[in-house]
Amino acid sequence: MAAAASLANPTTFSSSLSRSRHHQPFASLATSNVFNATKQRSFKPLISQSIVSSTSPVTRRTSVVAAATANSSSSASSTSFHGLCYVVGDNIDTDQIIPAEYLTLVPSKPEEYKKLGSYALIGLPASYETRFVEPEEFQSKYKIIIAGDNFGCGSSREHAPVALGAAGVTAVVAESYARIFFRNSVATGEVYPLESEARVCEECKTGDVVTIELEQSLLINHTSGKEYKLKPIGDAGPVIEAGGIFAYARKAGMIPA
């Protein structure tokens, strides 16, 4: 899925993420009332449907963007992420990201959220010799995942992006995503689902040191010295930065705080 076209200015992103999102109840069936199931590539449904009153669409859109901008730090710079990357291939499904046996863990409970991180990507096949999370650890040393085509396919479990976020992942860079994983990543605010314009998973290696510059839509591999253009995250960016769809709606004044 292509990244959404931008209505909000990405330069309003904060340079540091608030991880308080982790212990908020994550979006479940209610999320389906917020997102549009059509194939349009705009994230206007995020700010214009069930969580918004019947105010004129033009007036509401203006007020939402203004509110989001006003609530951003006046000294905010572009968000960037830096760390080791973990590389996977095509068609990594949600059962590989977080197997079904761990879905009884409740992310809104801090201890269970922490445990979810320890099981992130534990379902990968044995061909992945390097474990994403070491035994007895709750977080991974790899902060950025680089993937191929159709990342997050399979079931619609919201635990998938939540487990990655609990493991300390800040962003996934993939050639493409299953729509439901992209949507859940935005709704929960756990990870940035970024799309690459090239097949980066064949040029990067697990353990490479990389930086993502959101404002420039750029992935920099410091190990190889190469740079890769990313597709803009668009309107989804401020929603993820706020901590998810409901946190964003509260911040923008669309629902009571």
mmCIF file of C-alpha atoms in Angstrom:
data_model
loop_
_atom_site.group_PDB
_atom_site.id
_atom_site.type_symbol
_atom_site.label_atom_id
_atom_site.label_comp_id
_atom_site.label_asym_id
_atom_site.label_seq_id
_atom_site.Cartn_x
_atom_site.Cartn_y
_atom_site.Cartn_z
ATOM 1 C CA MET A 1 0.000 0.000 0.000
ATOM 2 C CA ALA A 2 1.313 3.386 -0.898
ATOM 3 C CA ALA A 3 1.781 5.941 1.839
ATOM 4 C CA ALA A 4 -1.021 8.438 2.269
ATOM 5 C CA ALA A 5 -0.970 11.856 0.558
ATOM 6 C CA SER A 6 -0.139 14.627 2.999
ATOM 7 C CA LEU A 7 -2.675 17.080 4.416
ATOM 8 C CA ALA A 8 -0.707 17.824 7.570
ATOM 9 C CA ASN A 9 2.787 19.261 7.426
ATOM 10 C CA PRO A 10 5.321 16.557 8.332
ATOM 11 C CA THR A 11 7.738 19.190 9.625
ATOM 12 C CA THR A 12 5.474 19.463 12.684
ATOM 13 C CA PHE A 13 6.619 16.041 13.828
ATOM 14 C CA SER A 14 8.405 15.998 17.174
ATOM 15 C CA SER A 15 11.997 14.820 17.212
ATOM 16 C CA SER A 16 11.323 12.454 20.073
ATOM 17 C CA LEU A 17 8.519 9.912 20.407
ATOM 18 C CA SER A 18 6.333 9.672 23.462
ATOM 19 C CA ARG A 19 6.205 6.023 24.411
ATOM 20 C CA SER A 20 3.296 6.589 26.813
ATOM 21 C CA ARG A 21 1.223 5.135 23.968
ATOM 22 C CA HIS A 22 2.399 1.713 25.053
ATOM 23 C CA HIS A 23 0.232 1.481 28.099
ATOM 24 C CA GLN A 24 -2.921 2.911 26.592
ATOM 25 C CA PRO A 25 -5.584 0.399 25.554
ATOM 26 C CA PHE A 26 -4.898 -0.275 21.909
ATOM 27 C CA ALA A 27 -7.527 0.157 19.242
ATOM 28 C CA SER A 28 -9.714 -2.853 18.536
ATOM 29 C CA LEU A 29 -13.045 -3.225 16.771
ATOM 30 C CA ALA A 30 -13.748 0.463 17.265
ATOM 31 C CA THR A 31 -10.961 1.233 14.848
ATOM 32 C CA SER A 32 -13.060 -0.059 11.979
ATOM 33 C CA ASN A 33 -15.399 2.885 12.520
ATOM 34 C CA VAL A 34 -12.507 5.288 11.962
ATOM 35 C CA PHE A 35 -10.820 3.804 8.920
ATOM 36 C CA ASN A 36 -12.290 3.619 5.466
ATOM 37 C CA ALA A 37 -12.290 0.162 3.884
ATOM 38 C CA THR A 38 -11.990 1.461 0.352
ATOM 39 C CA LYS A 39 -8.739 1.428 -1.629
ATOM 40 C CA GLN A 40 -8.306 5.187 -1.728
ATOM 41 C CA ARG A 41 -4.841 6.226 -0.599
ATOM 42 C CA SER A 42 -5.725 9.290 1.429
ATOM 43 C CA PHE A 43 -5.956 9.221 5.203
ATOM 44 C CA LYS A 44 -8.829 11.704 5.239
ATOM 45 C CA PRO A 45 -11.025 8.993 6.878
ATOM 46 C CA LEU A 46 -8.731 9.248 9.923
ATOM 47 C CA ILE A 47 -9.882 12.783 10.565
ATOM 48 C CA SER A 48 -13.324 12.948 9.023
ATOM 49 C CA GLN A 49 -15.558 10.030 9.980
ATOM 50 C CA SER A 50 -17.052 8.564 13.143
ATOM 51 C CA ILE A 51 -14.895 10.516 15.604
ATOM 52 C CA VAL A 52 -15.790 13.827 13.944
ATOM 53 C CA SER A 53 -19.034 15.727 14.402
ATOM 54 C CA SER A 54 -21.308 16.769 11.564
ATOM 55 C CA THR A 55 -19.567 20.119 11.179
ATOM 56 C CA SER A 56 -18.897 21.252 7.613
ATOM 57 C CA PRO A 57 -16.094 19.098 6.127
ATOM 58 C CA VAL A 58 -14.140 22.137 4.977
ATOM 59 C CA THR A 59 -14.397 23.837 8.358
ATOM 60 C CA ARG A 60 -13.585 20.618 10.198
ATOM 61 C CA ARG A 61 -10.542 19.824 8.061
ATOM 62 C CA THR A 62 -9.140 23.298 8.632
ATOM 63 C CA SER A 63 -9.701 23.097 12.384
ATOM 64 C CA VAL A 64 -8.155 19.635 12.639
ATOM 65 C CA VAL A 65 -4.964 20.634 10.840
ATOM 66 C CA ALA A 66 -4.763 23.853 12.844
ATOM 67 C CA ALA A 67 -5.263 22.009 16.118
ATOM 68 C CA ALA A 68 -2.640 19.415 15.303
ATOM 69 C CA THR A 69 -0.179 22.137 14.332
ATOM 70 C CA ALA A 70 -0.896 24.224 17.411
ATOM 71 C CA ASN A 71 -0.382 21.244 19.691
ATOM 72 C CA SER A 72 2.996 20.441 18.181
ATOM 73 C CA SER A 73 6.141 21.793 19.789
ATOM 74 C CA SER A 74 7.133 25.129 18.324
ATOM 75 C CA SER A 75 10.746 23.985 18.283
ATOM 76 C CA ALA A 76 9.989 20.585 16.712
ATOM 77 C CA SER A 77 12.330 19.320 14.042
ATOM 78 C CA SER A 78 11.908 16.395 11.706
ATOM 79 C CA THR A 79 11.650 13.016 13.347
ATOM 80 C CA SER A 80 14.578 10.697 12.763
ATOM 81 C CA PHE A 81 15.343 7.158 13.873
ATOM 82 C CA HIS A 82 18.768 5.601 14.213
ATOM 83 C CA GLY A 83 19.991 2.123 15.069
ATOM 84 C CA LEU A 84 20.704 -1.392 13.892
ATOM 85 C CA CYS A 85 18.424 -2.883 11.264
ATOM 86 C CA TYR A 86 16.974 -6.383 11.020
ATOM 87 C CA VAL A 87 16.322 -7.602 7.475
ATOM 88 C CA VAL A 88 13.541 -9.980 6.441
ATOM 89 C CA GLY A 89 12.156 -11.039 3.072
ATOM 90 C CA ASP A 90 8.750 -11.120 1.385
ATOM 91 C CA ASN A 91 5.373 -12.145 2.780
ATOM 92 C CA ILE A 92 6.243 -11.958 6.481
ATOM 93 C CA ASP A 93 2.832 -12.675 7.967
ATOM 94 C CA THR A 94 1.349 -11.727 11.320
ATOM 95 C CA ASP A 95 1.762 -15.260 12.653
ATOM 96 C CA GLN A 96 5.499 -14.904 12.137
ATOM 97 C CA ILE A 97 5.449 -11.472 13.751
ATOM 98 C CA ILE A 98 3.519 -12.700 16.802
ATOM 99 C CA PRO A 99 2.219 -16.301 16.869
ATOM 100 C CA ALA A 100 -1.404 -16.904 17.870
ATOM 101 C CA GLU A 101 -0.456 -18.569 21.160
ATOM 102 C CA TYR A 102 0.622 -15.189 22.527
ATOM 103 C CA LEU A 103 -2.558 -13.307 21.632
ATOM 104 C CA THR A 104 -3.934 -13.854 25.126
ATOM 105 C CA LEU A 105 -1.502 -11.191 26.351
ATOM 106 C CA VAL A 106 -3.266 -7.872 26.929
ATOM 107 C CA PRO A 107 -1.229 -4.880 25.676
ATOM 108 C CA SER A 108 -2.954 -2.430 28.021
ATOM 109 C CA LYS A 109 -1.404 -4.271 30.978
ATOM 110 C CA PRO A 110 2.225 -3.084 31.317
ATOM 111 C CA GLU A 111 3.684 -6.457 32.265
ATOM 112 C CA GLU A 112 1.896 -8.251 29.448
ATOM 113 C CA TYR A 113 2.852 -5.534 26.984
ATOM 114 C CA LYS A 114 6.458 -6.089 28.021
ATOM 115 C CA LYS A 115 6.134 -9.823 27.424
ATOM 116 C CA LEU A 116 4.738 -9.231 23.955
ATOM 117 C CA GLY A 117 8.029 -7.614 23.001
ATOM 118 C CA SER A 118 9.965 -10.734 23.916
ATOM 119 C CA TYR A 119 7.949 -12.765 21.397
ATOM 120 C CA ALA A 120 8.213 -10.348 18.453
ATOM 121 C CA LEU A 121 9.184 -12.149 15.232
ATOM 122 C CA ILE A 122 9.609 -15.399 17.144
ATOM 123 C CA GLY A 123 7.584 -17.143 14.442
ATOM 124 C CA LEU A 124 10.213 -16.602 11.740
ATOM 125 C CA PRO A 125 11.463 -19.837 10.122
ATOM 126 C CA ALA A 126 14.748 -21.437 11.117
ATOM 127 C CA SER A 127 16.413 -19.961 8.019
ATOM 128 C CA TYR A 128 16.656 -16.707 10.016
ATOM 129 C CA GLU A 129 19.666 -17.713 12.077
ATOM 130 C CA THR A 130 19.886 -14.405 13.945
ATOM 131 C CA ARG A 131 17.133 -14.044 16.502
ATOM 132 C CA PHE A 132 15.315 -10.754 16.571
ATOM 133 C CA VAL A 133 14.990 -10.788 20.364
ATOM 134 C CA GLU A 134 17.574 -12.690 22.369
ATOM 135 C CA PRO A 135 16.375 -15.306 24.906
ATOM 136 C CA GLU A 136 15.476 -13.861 28.305
ATOM 137 C CA GLU A 137 15.302 -10.354 26.786
ATOM 138 C CA PHE A 138 12.168 -8.243 26.360
ATOM 139 C CA GLN A 139 13.450 -5.846 23.717
ATOM 140 C CA SER A 140 15.492 -6.234 20.560
ATOM 141 C CA LYS A 141 18.740 -4.470 19.790
ATOM 142 C CA TYR A 142 17.379 -3.959 16.255
ATOM 143 C CA LYS A 143 15.294 -0.776 16.170
ATOM 144 C CA ILE A 144 14.454 -0.711 12.453
ATOM 145 C CA ILE A 145 13.075 -3.588 10.390
ATOM 146 C CA ILE A 146 13.730 -3.706 6.648
ATOM 147 C CA ALA A 147 11.414 -5.994 4.718
ATOM 148 C CA GLY A 148 10.369 -7.020 1.236
ATOM 149 C CA ASP A 149 6.932 -7.181 -0.317
ATOM 150 C CA ASN A 150 3.592 -7.684 1.498
ATOM 151 C CA PHE A 151 4.855 -7.268 5.071
ATOM 152 C CA GLY A 152 2.201 -8.004 7.700
ATOM 153 C CA CYS A 153 -0.006 -10.223 5.551
ATOM 154 C CA GLY A 154 -2.252 -12.863 7.105
ATOM 155 C CA SER A 155 -4.673 -12.303 9.971
ATOM 156 C CA SER A 156 -5.782 -8.869 11.098
ATOM 157 C CA ARG A 157 -4.351 -9.153 14.622
ATOM 158 C CA GLU A 158 -3.480 -5.765 16.097
ATOM 159 C CA HIS A 159 -0.949 -7.503 18.324
ATOM 160 C CA ALA A 160 1.483 -7.556 15.370
ATOM 161 C CA PRO A 161 2.521 -3.870 15.357
ATOM 162 C CA VAL A 162 2.056 -3.750 19.139
ATOM 163 C CA ALA A 163 4.575 -6.585 19.634
ATOM 164 C CA LEU A 164 7.080 -4.808 17.409
ATOM 165 C CA GLY A 165 6.625 -1.565 19.324
ATOM 166 C CA ALA A 166 6.988 -3.399 22.636
ATOM 167 C CA ALA A 167 10.262 -4.880 21.343
ATOM 168 C CA GLY A 168 11.580 -1.354 20.780
ATOM 169 C CA VAL A 169 11.031 -1.079 17.023
ATOM 170 C CA THR A 170 10.499 2.485 15.848
ATOM 171 C CA ALA A 171 9.901 1.887 12.141
ATOM 172 C CA VAL A 172 9.511 -0.746 9.453
ATOM 173 C CA VAL A 173 10.741 -0.053 5.923
ATOM 174 C CA ALA A 174 9.128 -2.428 3.444
ATOM 175 C CA GLU A 175 8.602 -2.630 -0.286
ATOM 176 C CA SER A 176 4.868 -2.911 0.402
ATOM 177 C CA TYR A 177 2.447 -3.787 3.215
ATOM 178 C CA ALA A 178 -0.695 -5.748 3.749
ATOM 179 C CA ARG A 179 -3.302 -3.018 4.157
ATOM 180 C CA ILE A 180 -4.489 -4.280 7.535
ATOM 181 C CA PHE A 181 -0.988 -4.160 9.045
ATOM 182 C CA PHE A 182 -0.448 -0.630 7.750
ATOM 183 C CA ARG A 183 -3.792 0.428 9.196
ATOM 184 C CA ASN A 184 -3.140 -1.210 12.565
ATOM 185 C CA SER A 185 0.306 0.406 12.779
ATOM 186 C CA VAL A 186 -1.267 3.823 12.360
ATOM 187 C CA ALA A 187 -4.235 3.103 14.636
ATOM 188 C CA THR A 188 -2.072 1.901 17.517
ATOM 189 C CA GLY A 189 0.735 4.416 16.949
ATOM 190 C CA GLU A 190 3.316 1.729 17.658
ATOM 191 C CA VAL A 191 5.573 1.835 14.581
ATOM 192 C CA TYR A 192 6.008 3.915 11.447
ATOM 193 C CA PRO A 193 5.190 1.730 8.403
ATOM 194 C CA LEU A 194 7.381 3.296 5.720
ATOM 195 C CA GLU A 195 7.582 2.227 2.082
ATOM 196 C CA SER A 196 10.779 2.108 0.070
ATOM 197 C CA GLU A 197 10.990 3.018 -3.583
ATOM 198 C CA ALA A 198 13.637 0.345 -4.170
ATOM 199 C CA ARG A 199 14.041 -3.236 -2.969
ATOM 200 C CA VAL A 200 16.146 -2.249 0.026
ATOM 201 C CA CYS A 201 15.887 -5.669 1.699
ATOM 202 C CA GLU A 202 18.302 -7.037 -0.905
ATOM 203 C CA GLU A 203 20.869 -4.298 -0.318
ATOM 204 C CA CYS A 204 20.920 -4.104 3.474
ATOM 205 C CA LYS A 205 22.056 -6.740 5.931
ATOM 206 C CA THR A 206 20.984 -7.499 9.467
ATOM 207 C CA GLY A 207 23.205 -5.496 11.789
ATOM 208 C CA ASP A 208 23.781 -2.576 9.417
ATOM 209 C CA VAL A 209 23.625 0.831 11.093
ATOM 210 C CA VAL A 210 20.877 2.936 9.545
ATOM 211 C CA THR A 211 19.106 6.248 9.991
ATOM 212 C CA ILE A 212 15.625 7.228 8.825
ATOM 213 C CA GLU A 213 14.933 10.912 8.191
ATOM 214 C CA LEU A 214 11.169 11.352 7.953
ATOM 215 C CA GLU A 215 11.165 14.911 6.678
ATOM 216 C CA GLN A 216 13.486 13.990 3.821
ATOM 217 C CA SER A 217 11.793 10.580 3.337
ATOM 218 C CA LEU A 218 15.254 9.063 3.359
ATOM 219 C CA LEU A 219 16.895 5.875 4.612
ATOM 220 C CA ILE A 220 20.651 6.133 5.143
ATOM 221 C CA ASN A 221 22.741 2.974 5.506
ATOM 222 C CA HIS A 222 25.893 4.112 7.289
ATOM 223 C CA THR A 223 27.482 0.680 6.973
ATOM 224 C CA SER A 224 27.324 0.605 3.171
ATOM 225 C CA GLY A 225 27.296 4.363 2.626
ATOM 226 C CA LYS A 226 24.146 4.163 0.479
ATOM 227 C CA GLU A 227 20.963 6.212 0.675
ATOM 228 C CA TYR A 228 17.460 5.170 -0.350
ATOM 229 C CA LYS A 229 14.402 7.258 -1.082
ATOM 230 C CA LEU A 230 11.271 6.453 0.897
ATOM 231 C CA LYS A 231 7.672 7.297 0.079
ATOM 232 C CA PRO A 232 6.271 10.101 2.291
ATOM 233 C CA ILE A 233 4.244 8.893 5.268
ATOM 234 C CA GLY A 234 1.736 11.703 4.733
ATOM 235 C CA ASP A 235 -1.258 12.185 7.041
ATOM 236 C CA ALA A 236 -0.498 8.970 8.901
ATOM 237 C CA GLY A 237 2.623 10.552 10.412
ATOM 238 C CA PRO A 238 0.960 12.915 12.905
ATOM 239 C CA VAL A 239 -1.436 10.149 13.965
ATOM 240 C CA ILE A 240 1.434 7.782 14.796
ATOM 241 C CA GLU A 241 3.400 10.583 16.470
ATOM 242 C CA ALA A 242 0.420 11.361 18.717
ATOM 243 C CA GLY A 243 0.296 7.736 19.887
ATOM 244 C CA GLY A 244 -2.508 6.382 17.718
ATOM 245 C CA ILE A 245 -5.851 7.379 16.274
ATOM 246 C CA PHE A 246 -7.656 8.074 19.555
ATOM 247 C CA ALA A 247 -4.750 9.986 21.079
ATOM 248 C CA TYR A 248 -4.590 12.058 17.895
ATOM 249 C CA ALA A 249 -8.332 12.741 18.012
ATOM 250 C CA ARG A 250 -8.059 13.943 21.603
ATOM 251 C CA LYS A 251 -5.032 16.098 20.773
ATOM 252 C CA ALA A 252 -6.864 17.684 17.848
ATOM 253 C CA GLY A 253 -9.994 18.303 19.935
ATOM 254 C CA MET A 254 -12.188 15.940 17.942
ATOM 255 C CA ILE A 255 -13.147 13.926 21.032
ATOM 256 C CA PRO A 256 -12.996 14.848 24.743
ATOM 257 C CA ALA A 257 -9.612 14.559 26.394
#
